Each structure stands twice: as structure tokens, then as C-alpha cells.
XYZ file of C-alpha atoms in Angstrom:
388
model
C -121.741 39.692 -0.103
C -123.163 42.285 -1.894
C -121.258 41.994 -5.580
C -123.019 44.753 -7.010
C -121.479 47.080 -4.661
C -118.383 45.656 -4.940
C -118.385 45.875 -8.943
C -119.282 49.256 -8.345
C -116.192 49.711 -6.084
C -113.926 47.912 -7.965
C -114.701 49.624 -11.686
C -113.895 52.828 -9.326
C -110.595 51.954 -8.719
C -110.014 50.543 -11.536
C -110.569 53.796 -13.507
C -108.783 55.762 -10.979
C -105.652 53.684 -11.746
C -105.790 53.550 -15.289
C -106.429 57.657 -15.491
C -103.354 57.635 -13.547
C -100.893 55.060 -14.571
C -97.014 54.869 -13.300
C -94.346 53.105 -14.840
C -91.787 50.156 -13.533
C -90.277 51.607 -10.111
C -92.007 54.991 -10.110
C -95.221 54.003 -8.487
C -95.116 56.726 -5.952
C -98.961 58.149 -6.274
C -100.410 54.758 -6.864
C -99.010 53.024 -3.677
C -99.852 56.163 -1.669
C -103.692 55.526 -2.904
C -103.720 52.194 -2.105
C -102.006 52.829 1.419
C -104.736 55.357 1.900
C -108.063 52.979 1.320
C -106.147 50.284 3.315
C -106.107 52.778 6.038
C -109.561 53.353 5.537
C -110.454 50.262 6.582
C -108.575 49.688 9.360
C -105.731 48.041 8.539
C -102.208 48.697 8.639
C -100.227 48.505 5.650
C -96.460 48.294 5.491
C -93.724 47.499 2.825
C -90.579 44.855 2.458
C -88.673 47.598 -0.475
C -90.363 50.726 -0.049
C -92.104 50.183 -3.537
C -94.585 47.906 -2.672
C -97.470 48.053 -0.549
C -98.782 44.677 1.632
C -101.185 44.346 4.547
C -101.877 41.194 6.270
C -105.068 40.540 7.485
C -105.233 38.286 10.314
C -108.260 35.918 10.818
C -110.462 34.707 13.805
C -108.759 31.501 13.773
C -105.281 30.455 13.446
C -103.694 28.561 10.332
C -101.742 28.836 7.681
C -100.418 32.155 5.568
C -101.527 32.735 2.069
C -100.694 35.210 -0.165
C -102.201 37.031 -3.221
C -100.069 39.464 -5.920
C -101.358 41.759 -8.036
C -98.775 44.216 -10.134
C -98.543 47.693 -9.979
C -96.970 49.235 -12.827
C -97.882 50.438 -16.380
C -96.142 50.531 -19.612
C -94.212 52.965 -21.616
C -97.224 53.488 -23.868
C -99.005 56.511 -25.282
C -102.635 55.738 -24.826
C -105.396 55.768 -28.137
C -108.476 54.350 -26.755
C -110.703 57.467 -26.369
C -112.128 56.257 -22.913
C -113.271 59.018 -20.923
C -111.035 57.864 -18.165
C -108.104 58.034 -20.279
C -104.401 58.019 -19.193
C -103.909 61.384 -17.781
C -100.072 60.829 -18.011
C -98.561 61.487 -21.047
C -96.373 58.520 -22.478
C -97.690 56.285 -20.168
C -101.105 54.272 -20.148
C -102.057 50.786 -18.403
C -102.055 48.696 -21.616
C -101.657 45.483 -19.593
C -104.475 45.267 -17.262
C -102.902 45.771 -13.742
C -105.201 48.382 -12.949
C -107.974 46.128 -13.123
C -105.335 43.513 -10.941
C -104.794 45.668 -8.301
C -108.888 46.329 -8.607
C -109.260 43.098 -8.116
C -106.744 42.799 -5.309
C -108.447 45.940 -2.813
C -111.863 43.655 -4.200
C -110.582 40.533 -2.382
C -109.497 42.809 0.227
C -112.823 43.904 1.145
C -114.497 40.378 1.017
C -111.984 38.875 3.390
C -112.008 41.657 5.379
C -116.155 41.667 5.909
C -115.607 37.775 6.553
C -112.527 37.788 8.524
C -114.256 37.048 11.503
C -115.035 33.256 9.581
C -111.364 32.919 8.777
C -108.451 30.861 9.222
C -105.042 31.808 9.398
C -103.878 34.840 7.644
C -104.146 36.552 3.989
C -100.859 38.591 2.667
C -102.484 41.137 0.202
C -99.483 42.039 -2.073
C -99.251 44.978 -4.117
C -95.980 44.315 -6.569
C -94.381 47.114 -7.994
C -92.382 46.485 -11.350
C -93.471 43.377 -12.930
C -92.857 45.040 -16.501
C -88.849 44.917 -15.846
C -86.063 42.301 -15.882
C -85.384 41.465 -13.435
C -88.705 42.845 -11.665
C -90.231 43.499 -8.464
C -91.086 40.104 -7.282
C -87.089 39.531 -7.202
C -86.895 42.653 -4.457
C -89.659 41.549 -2.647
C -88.433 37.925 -2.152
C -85.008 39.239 -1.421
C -86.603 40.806 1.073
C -88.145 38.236 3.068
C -91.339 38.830 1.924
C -92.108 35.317 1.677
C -91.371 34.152 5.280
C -93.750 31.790 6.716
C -96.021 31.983 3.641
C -97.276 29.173 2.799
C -98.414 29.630 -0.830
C -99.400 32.168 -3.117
C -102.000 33.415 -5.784
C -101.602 35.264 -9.134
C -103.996 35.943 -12.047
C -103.819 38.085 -15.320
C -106.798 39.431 -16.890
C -106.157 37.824 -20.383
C -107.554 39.125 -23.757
C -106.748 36.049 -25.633
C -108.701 34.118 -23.442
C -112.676 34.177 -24.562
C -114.091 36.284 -22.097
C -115.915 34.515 -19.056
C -113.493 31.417 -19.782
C -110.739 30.616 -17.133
C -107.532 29.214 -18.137
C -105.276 27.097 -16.124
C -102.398 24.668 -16.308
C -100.297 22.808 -14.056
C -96.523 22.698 -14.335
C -94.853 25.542 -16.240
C -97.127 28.268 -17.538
C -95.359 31.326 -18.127
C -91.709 31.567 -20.071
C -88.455 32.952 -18.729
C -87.141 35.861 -20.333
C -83.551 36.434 -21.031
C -82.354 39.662 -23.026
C -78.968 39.805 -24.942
C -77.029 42.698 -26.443
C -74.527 42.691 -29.280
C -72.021 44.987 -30.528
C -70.247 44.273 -33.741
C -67.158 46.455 -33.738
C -66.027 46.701 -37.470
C -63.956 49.772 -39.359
C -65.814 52.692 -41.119
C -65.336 54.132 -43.625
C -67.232 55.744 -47.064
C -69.813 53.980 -48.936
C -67.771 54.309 -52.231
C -64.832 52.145 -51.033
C -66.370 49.160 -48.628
C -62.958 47.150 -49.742
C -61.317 49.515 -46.720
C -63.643 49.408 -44.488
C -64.916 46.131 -41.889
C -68.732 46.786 -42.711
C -70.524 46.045 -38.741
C -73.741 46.445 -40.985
C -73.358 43.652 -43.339
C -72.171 41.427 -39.960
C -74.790 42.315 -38.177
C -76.979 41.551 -40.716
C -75.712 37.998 -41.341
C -75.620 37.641 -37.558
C -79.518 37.980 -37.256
C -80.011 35.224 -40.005
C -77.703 32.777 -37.698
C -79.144 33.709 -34.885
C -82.469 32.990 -35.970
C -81.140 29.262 -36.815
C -80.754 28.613 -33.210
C -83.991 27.315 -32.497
C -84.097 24.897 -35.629
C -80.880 23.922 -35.308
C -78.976 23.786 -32.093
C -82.018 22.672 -29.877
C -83.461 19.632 -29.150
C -87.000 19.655 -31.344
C -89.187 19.349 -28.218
C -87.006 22.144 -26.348
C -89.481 25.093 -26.507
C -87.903 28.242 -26.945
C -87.753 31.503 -29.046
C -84.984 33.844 -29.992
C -86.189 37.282 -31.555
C -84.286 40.061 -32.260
C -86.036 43.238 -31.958
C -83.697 46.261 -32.183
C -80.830 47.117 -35.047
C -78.755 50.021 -34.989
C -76.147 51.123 -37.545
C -74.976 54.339 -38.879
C -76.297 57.634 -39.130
C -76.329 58.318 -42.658
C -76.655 56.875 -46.055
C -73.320 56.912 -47.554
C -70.722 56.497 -44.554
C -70.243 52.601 -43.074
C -70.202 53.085 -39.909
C -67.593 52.014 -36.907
C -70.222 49.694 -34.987
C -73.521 48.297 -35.282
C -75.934 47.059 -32.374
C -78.309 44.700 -32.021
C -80.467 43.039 -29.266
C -83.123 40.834 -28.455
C -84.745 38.321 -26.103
C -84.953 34.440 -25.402
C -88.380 32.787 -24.089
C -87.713 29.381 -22.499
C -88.954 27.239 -19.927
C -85.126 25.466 -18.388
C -81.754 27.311 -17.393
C -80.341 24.779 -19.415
C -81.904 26.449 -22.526
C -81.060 29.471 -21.552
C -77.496 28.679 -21.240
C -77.172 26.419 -24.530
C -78.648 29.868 -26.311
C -76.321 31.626 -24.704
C -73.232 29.643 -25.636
C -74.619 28.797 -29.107
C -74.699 33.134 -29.075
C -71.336 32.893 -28.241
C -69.870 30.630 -31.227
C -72.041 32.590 -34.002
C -70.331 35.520 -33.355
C -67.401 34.363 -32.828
C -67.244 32.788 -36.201
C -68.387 35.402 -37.756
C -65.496 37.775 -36.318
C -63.122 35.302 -37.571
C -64.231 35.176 -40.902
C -64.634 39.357 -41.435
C -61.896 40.421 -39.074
C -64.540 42.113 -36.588
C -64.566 42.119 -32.602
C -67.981 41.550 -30.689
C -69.545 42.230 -27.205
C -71.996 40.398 -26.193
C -73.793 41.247 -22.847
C -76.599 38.215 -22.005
C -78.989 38.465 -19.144
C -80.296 35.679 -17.711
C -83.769 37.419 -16.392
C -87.043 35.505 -15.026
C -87.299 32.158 -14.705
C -90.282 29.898 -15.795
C -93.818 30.170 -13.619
C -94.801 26.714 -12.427
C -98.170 25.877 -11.418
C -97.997 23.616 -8.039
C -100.029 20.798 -8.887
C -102.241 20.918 -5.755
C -103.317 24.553 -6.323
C -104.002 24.035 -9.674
C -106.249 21.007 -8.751
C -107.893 23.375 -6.216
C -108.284 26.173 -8.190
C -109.514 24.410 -11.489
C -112.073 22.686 -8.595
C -113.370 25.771 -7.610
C -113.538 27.195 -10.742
C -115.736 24.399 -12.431
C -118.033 24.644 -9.393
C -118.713 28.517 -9.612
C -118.772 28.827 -13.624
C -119.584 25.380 -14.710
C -116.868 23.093 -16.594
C -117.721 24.304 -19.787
C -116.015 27.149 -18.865
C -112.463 26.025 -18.002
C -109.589 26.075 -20.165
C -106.297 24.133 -20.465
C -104.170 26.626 -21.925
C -100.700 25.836 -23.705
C -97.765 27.105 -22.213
C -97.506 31.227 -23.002
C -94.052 32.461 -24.565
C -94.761 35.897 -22.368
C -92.862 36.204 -19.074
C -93.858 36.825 -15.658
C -91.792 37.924 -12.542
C -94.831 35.841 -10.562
C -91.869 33.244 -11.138
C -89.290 34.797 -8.097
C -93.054 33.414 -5.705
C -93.181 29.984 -7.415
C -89.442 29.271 -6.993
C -89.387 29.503 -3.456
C -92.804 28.407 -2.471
C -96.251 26.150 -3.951
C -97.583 28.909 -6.742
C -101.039 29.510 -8.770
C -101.099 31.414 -11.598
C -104.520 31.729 -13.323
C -106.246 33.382 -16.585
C -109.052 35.424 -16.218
C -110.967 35.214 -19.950
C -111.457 39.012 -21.487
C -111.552 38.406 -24.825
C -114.510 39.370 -26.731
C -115.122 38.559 -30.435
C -114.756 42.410 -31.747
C -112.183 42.632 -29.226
C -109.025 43.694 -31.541
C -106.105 44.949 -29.661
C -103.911 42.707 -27.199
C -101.677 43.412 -24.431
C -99.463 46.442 -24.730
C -101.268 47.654 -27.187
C -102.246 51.896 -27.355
C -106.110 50.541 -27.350
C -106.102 48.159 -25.228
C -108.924 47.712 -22.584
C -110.155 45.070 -20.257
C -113.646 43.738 -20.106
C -114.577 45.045 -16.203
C -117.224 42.596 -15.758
C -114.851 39.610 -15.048
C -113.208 41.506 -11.629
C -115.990 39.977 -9.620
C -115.654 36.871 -11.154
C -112.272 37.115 -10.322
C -112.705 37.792 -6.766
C -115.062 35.189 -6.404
C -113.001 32.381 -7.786
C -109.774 33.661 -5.659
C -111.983 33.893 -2.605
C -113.428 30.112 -2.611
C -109.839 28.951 -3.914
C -107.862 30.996 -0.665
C -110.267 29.837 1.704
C -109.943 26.243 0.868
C -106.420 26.598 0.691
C -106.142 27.924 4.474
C -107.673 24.667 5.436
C -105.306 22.502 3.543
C -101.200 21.478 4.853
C -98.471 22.644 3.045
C -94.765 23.968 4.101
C -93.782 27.194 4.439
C -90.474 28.463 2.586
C -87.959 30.987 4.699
């Protein structure tokens, strides 16, 4: 394989996506691009939602079904790098690195597709639309059936943390589940200058938060890992009135349902104390959204393998579980998963994930492909079952 050529193709695309990012569910132009240079190589690319965009590509031999994922959408994020391939969409910018994914992903596709005469069984290519939601695209897709007869799957992130050339891996769980709540505190207004007749939804919103924030400490186990964080408080709309309601939300990373649910209850009782005591009503609306990602322990064995073979051992690294979620976790419930790090992170590099200057390092796509390649390939020649 020429991987100069491929670079060169891949830091196309990737450009081309990231000049032209979409958001969750709106990924209209950038499936129709990828359906187009599917098409251009022959293949015939079809969709379990409508929003995303597989192909299967079919080798020489028969054998098993693996898949690989890469996501589609782009974040809610006014761009500030400066790069002259820019975000050409106001408002919205890929400051995740799924551009360079689904680079990646048409990368792999082209390998496989100049050695599919050498292989065995079958490779689903899967381009996911709406990772950045709760609950996100992976859900659709697996509603969907588009897991049938696979027999495992593949997912990376390009990861700034990660020193760049490094590749991180861990078996068991990997990746949090997210959960996002929603309170209303329903109080009595009233003006500034007499609080005594009013029910302030400020001040018990306010004493909320600190409660809420003694979940972790308090109510959980001390090796539970979790994290509650409240990130959005709204009361009133001017300085001297107390106003009829206050709302607040915020999100819970954890790696058991049973976590999620002993947050949710311990939610619950704060609140209602604190109605008790102040006369108030509440609402509280709690999502339960992604589950954990868990690493099968085979594919992690297999990938970490093939990793230490192409980079060298000095190379690999066993990262901690990450508090961030991933919708990669709808694959790994149903079926044997592998979810793996791709080192960007350079020593001057300053902004993470999400941020309006963030950029990827494009150097480690081939990488990328290479390590996916050997790891797929192996994989086809290994037993596992298949989840309907």
C-alpha cells in the first residue's frame, strides 16, 4: 500500500469535512459526499435510518462480519482556529475530531477494498450520524438491525490528551454513561424589598446545587466512580423582582445502572426535603442516556497485540477510565466491542475537545488505518458469536 497517497487522500477529506461541518441529525451534505466516493469505487452504499451511511464490502473468502464506526456529526461551536480550511458554517465547526474519523474510515475503506481480493468474510464500514446527542445515533442504528450477523465491532477517537503517536487502550469499561437531569423549583415571587412574602426558587435552588454536589461524597460507595455537575442555572429576569421559578440542570457520568439509579433517587429525596422545609414544589425530569463502553477482553488483547507490533511497546498506553461518554456503547451492549485512543496530543498543543481551536494532528490517520487494518484482519480469522 502506498500510505503516502493515502495520507494525501485522507488529509483531503478530512479538510473537506471540517470546512463543512453538520450538526447531530442534520448530516444531509456530508452523507451525500460520502455516498458519492463510495460510489466511486464501486460499491453500493445503503442506510438502516436514513441518517447514516454503511457499505459492506464482501471478501474473496467467506467468514465472519466485522464492523468499523466512525461518527458523523459536529458540534454547536463557532470556530477560532484561523485554518485556511476553516468551518464554512457559521455556528458550527468540527471541534471533536470526527472529520478526521470518518477520514480515517473512507482510509480503511480504500485499503480493504485494494486487498479485498486477500480477504475473509466481510467488513461493515459504518458511518454514524449523531454521536454528540443523548440518546445518539448508535441507539437508531441498533434499533434498526444494524447489527445482525455482526460479529464484532471497531471504534477509535483521535484523542488530544493522549501524547501524540501513543495509543491508549483498556479492557473492561472505558467510556462513562451519561445521564442528564432537569429541575424546576416552583416557589412564589414577589419584590426584592419584601422576600418574607415571597417562596424565593433562587435561594432553593441555590442550596439545592450545594446538596447535590454532596452526592458523590456522601451517598455512594467510595469506590463507586461517578460525577454529578450541574451546568446550567436560571432564575429571574431582573435584579429586584424574586422570581416564580428557577431551573437548573446537569449531568451524571457513571459506569453501572445501579449508579445511575441511586443518583437518581438520592435526586429525588434532596429535593424533596428541601420543598418540605421552604414550602416549594419541584419537577424533576432524569434521563437515563448512554450506557458505559466496555472493551471485550479478546479485542483488546488483539488490538493492544497489534499495536505493540506496528509502533513498538513503548508506545502503548493503559488509560484510566474517561468520565466523557460515548454512544459506541448501544455496539458494545449487544455484541464483543473495541474502542481505542489514537494519541494527538502535542506538547504546545493547548485546546481540548470542543474547544473553538481545536485541531487534530493529521499525521496519526495512517497510523490509524494501519493499526485497524492488521487488528480487522486478524479478527476475521478468529470465532466469536454473532448478536441478532
Amino acid at each position: 500500500m502506498n500510505w503516502s497517497i493515502l495520507e494525501e487522500q485522507m488529509v483531503s477529506y478530512r479538510r473537506h469535512f471540517h470546512q463543512y461541518p453538520e450538526i447531530s441529525h442534520e448530516e444531509v451534505k456530508t452523507r451525500e459526499f460520502i455516498r458519492r466516493e463510495l460510489e466511486s469505487l464501486g460499491l453500493k452504499p445503503f442506510s438502516f435510518t436514513g441518517k447514516d451511511i454503511v457499505v459492506d464490502l464482501q471478501g474473496a473468502n467467506p467468514g465472519k462480519v466485522a464492523a468499523i464506526r466512525a461518527d458523523m456529526d459536529a458540534l454547536p461551536v463557532e470556530e477560532e482556529t484561523g485554518l485556511p480550511f476553516a468551518s464554512k458554517n457559521k455556528g458550527t465547526m468540527h471541534a471533536c475530531g470526527h472529520d478526521g474519523h470518518m477520514a480515517i474510515l473512507l482510509g480503511l475503506i480504500h485499503f480493504f477494498k485494494k486487498h479485498q481480493h486477500k480477504l475473509n468474510g466481510t467488513i461493515r464500514f459504518i458511518f454514524q450520524h449523531a454521536e454528540e446527542t443523548v440518546p445518539g445515533g448508535a441507539n437508531e442504528i441498533v434499533a434498526n438491525q444494524g447489527l445482525a450477523g455482526v460479529d464484532g465491532i471497531f471504534g477509535y477517537h483521535l484523542w488530544q490528551p493522549l501524547p501524540l503517536g501513543t495509543i491508549g487502550v483498556r479492557q473492561g469499561p472505558v467510556m462513562a454513561g451519561a445521564d442528564k437531569f432537569t429541575i424546576r423549583i416552583i416557589g412564589k415571587g414577589g419584590h426584592g424589598s419584601m422576600p418574607n412574602e415571597t417562596i424565593d426558587p433562587t435561594l432553593i435552588a441555590s442550596l439545592a446545587i450545594i446538596q447535590i454536589h454532596t452526592i458523590i461524597s456522601r451517598s455512594l460507595h467510595p469506590l463507586a466512580q461517578a460525577v454529578v455537575s450541574i451546568g446550567e442555572l436560571k432564575s429571574g429576569t431582573t435584579y429586584n423582582v424574586i422570581p416564580d421559578s428557577a431551573t437548573l440542570s446537569g449531568t451524571v457520568r457513571q459506569f453501572s445502572t445501579e449508579v445511575s439509579m441511586q443518583i437518581h433517587k438520592r435526586l429525588d429525596e434532596i429535593l424533596h426535603g428541601l420543598s418540605v422545609s421552604y414550602s416549594s414544589e419541584y419537577e424533576l425530569d432524569y434521563t437515563y442516556g448512554d450506557s458505559a463502553v466496555v472493551n471485550d477482553a479478546e479485542l483488546y488483547s488483539l488490538v493492544k497485540e497489534k499495536a505493540a507490533k506496528l509502533f513498538g511497546k513503548e508506545k502503548i498506553v493503559e488509560i484510566k477510565p474517561q468520565l466523557g461518554s460515548e454512544d459506541f456503547s448501544y455496539y458494545t451492549n449487544c455484541i464483543p466491542g473495541m474502542y481505542t485512543f489514537i494519541g494527538v496530543g502535542k506538547e504546545d498543543t493547548q485546546y481540548g475537545h470542543h474547544h473553538p481551536k481545536f485541531d487534530i494532528d493529521e499525521t496519526m490517520m495512517v497510523p490509524a488505518v494501519q493499526l485497524l487494518s492488521e487488528a480487522v484482519i486478524e479478527f476475521l480469522h478468529k470465532g466469536e458469536e454473532s448478536c441478532e
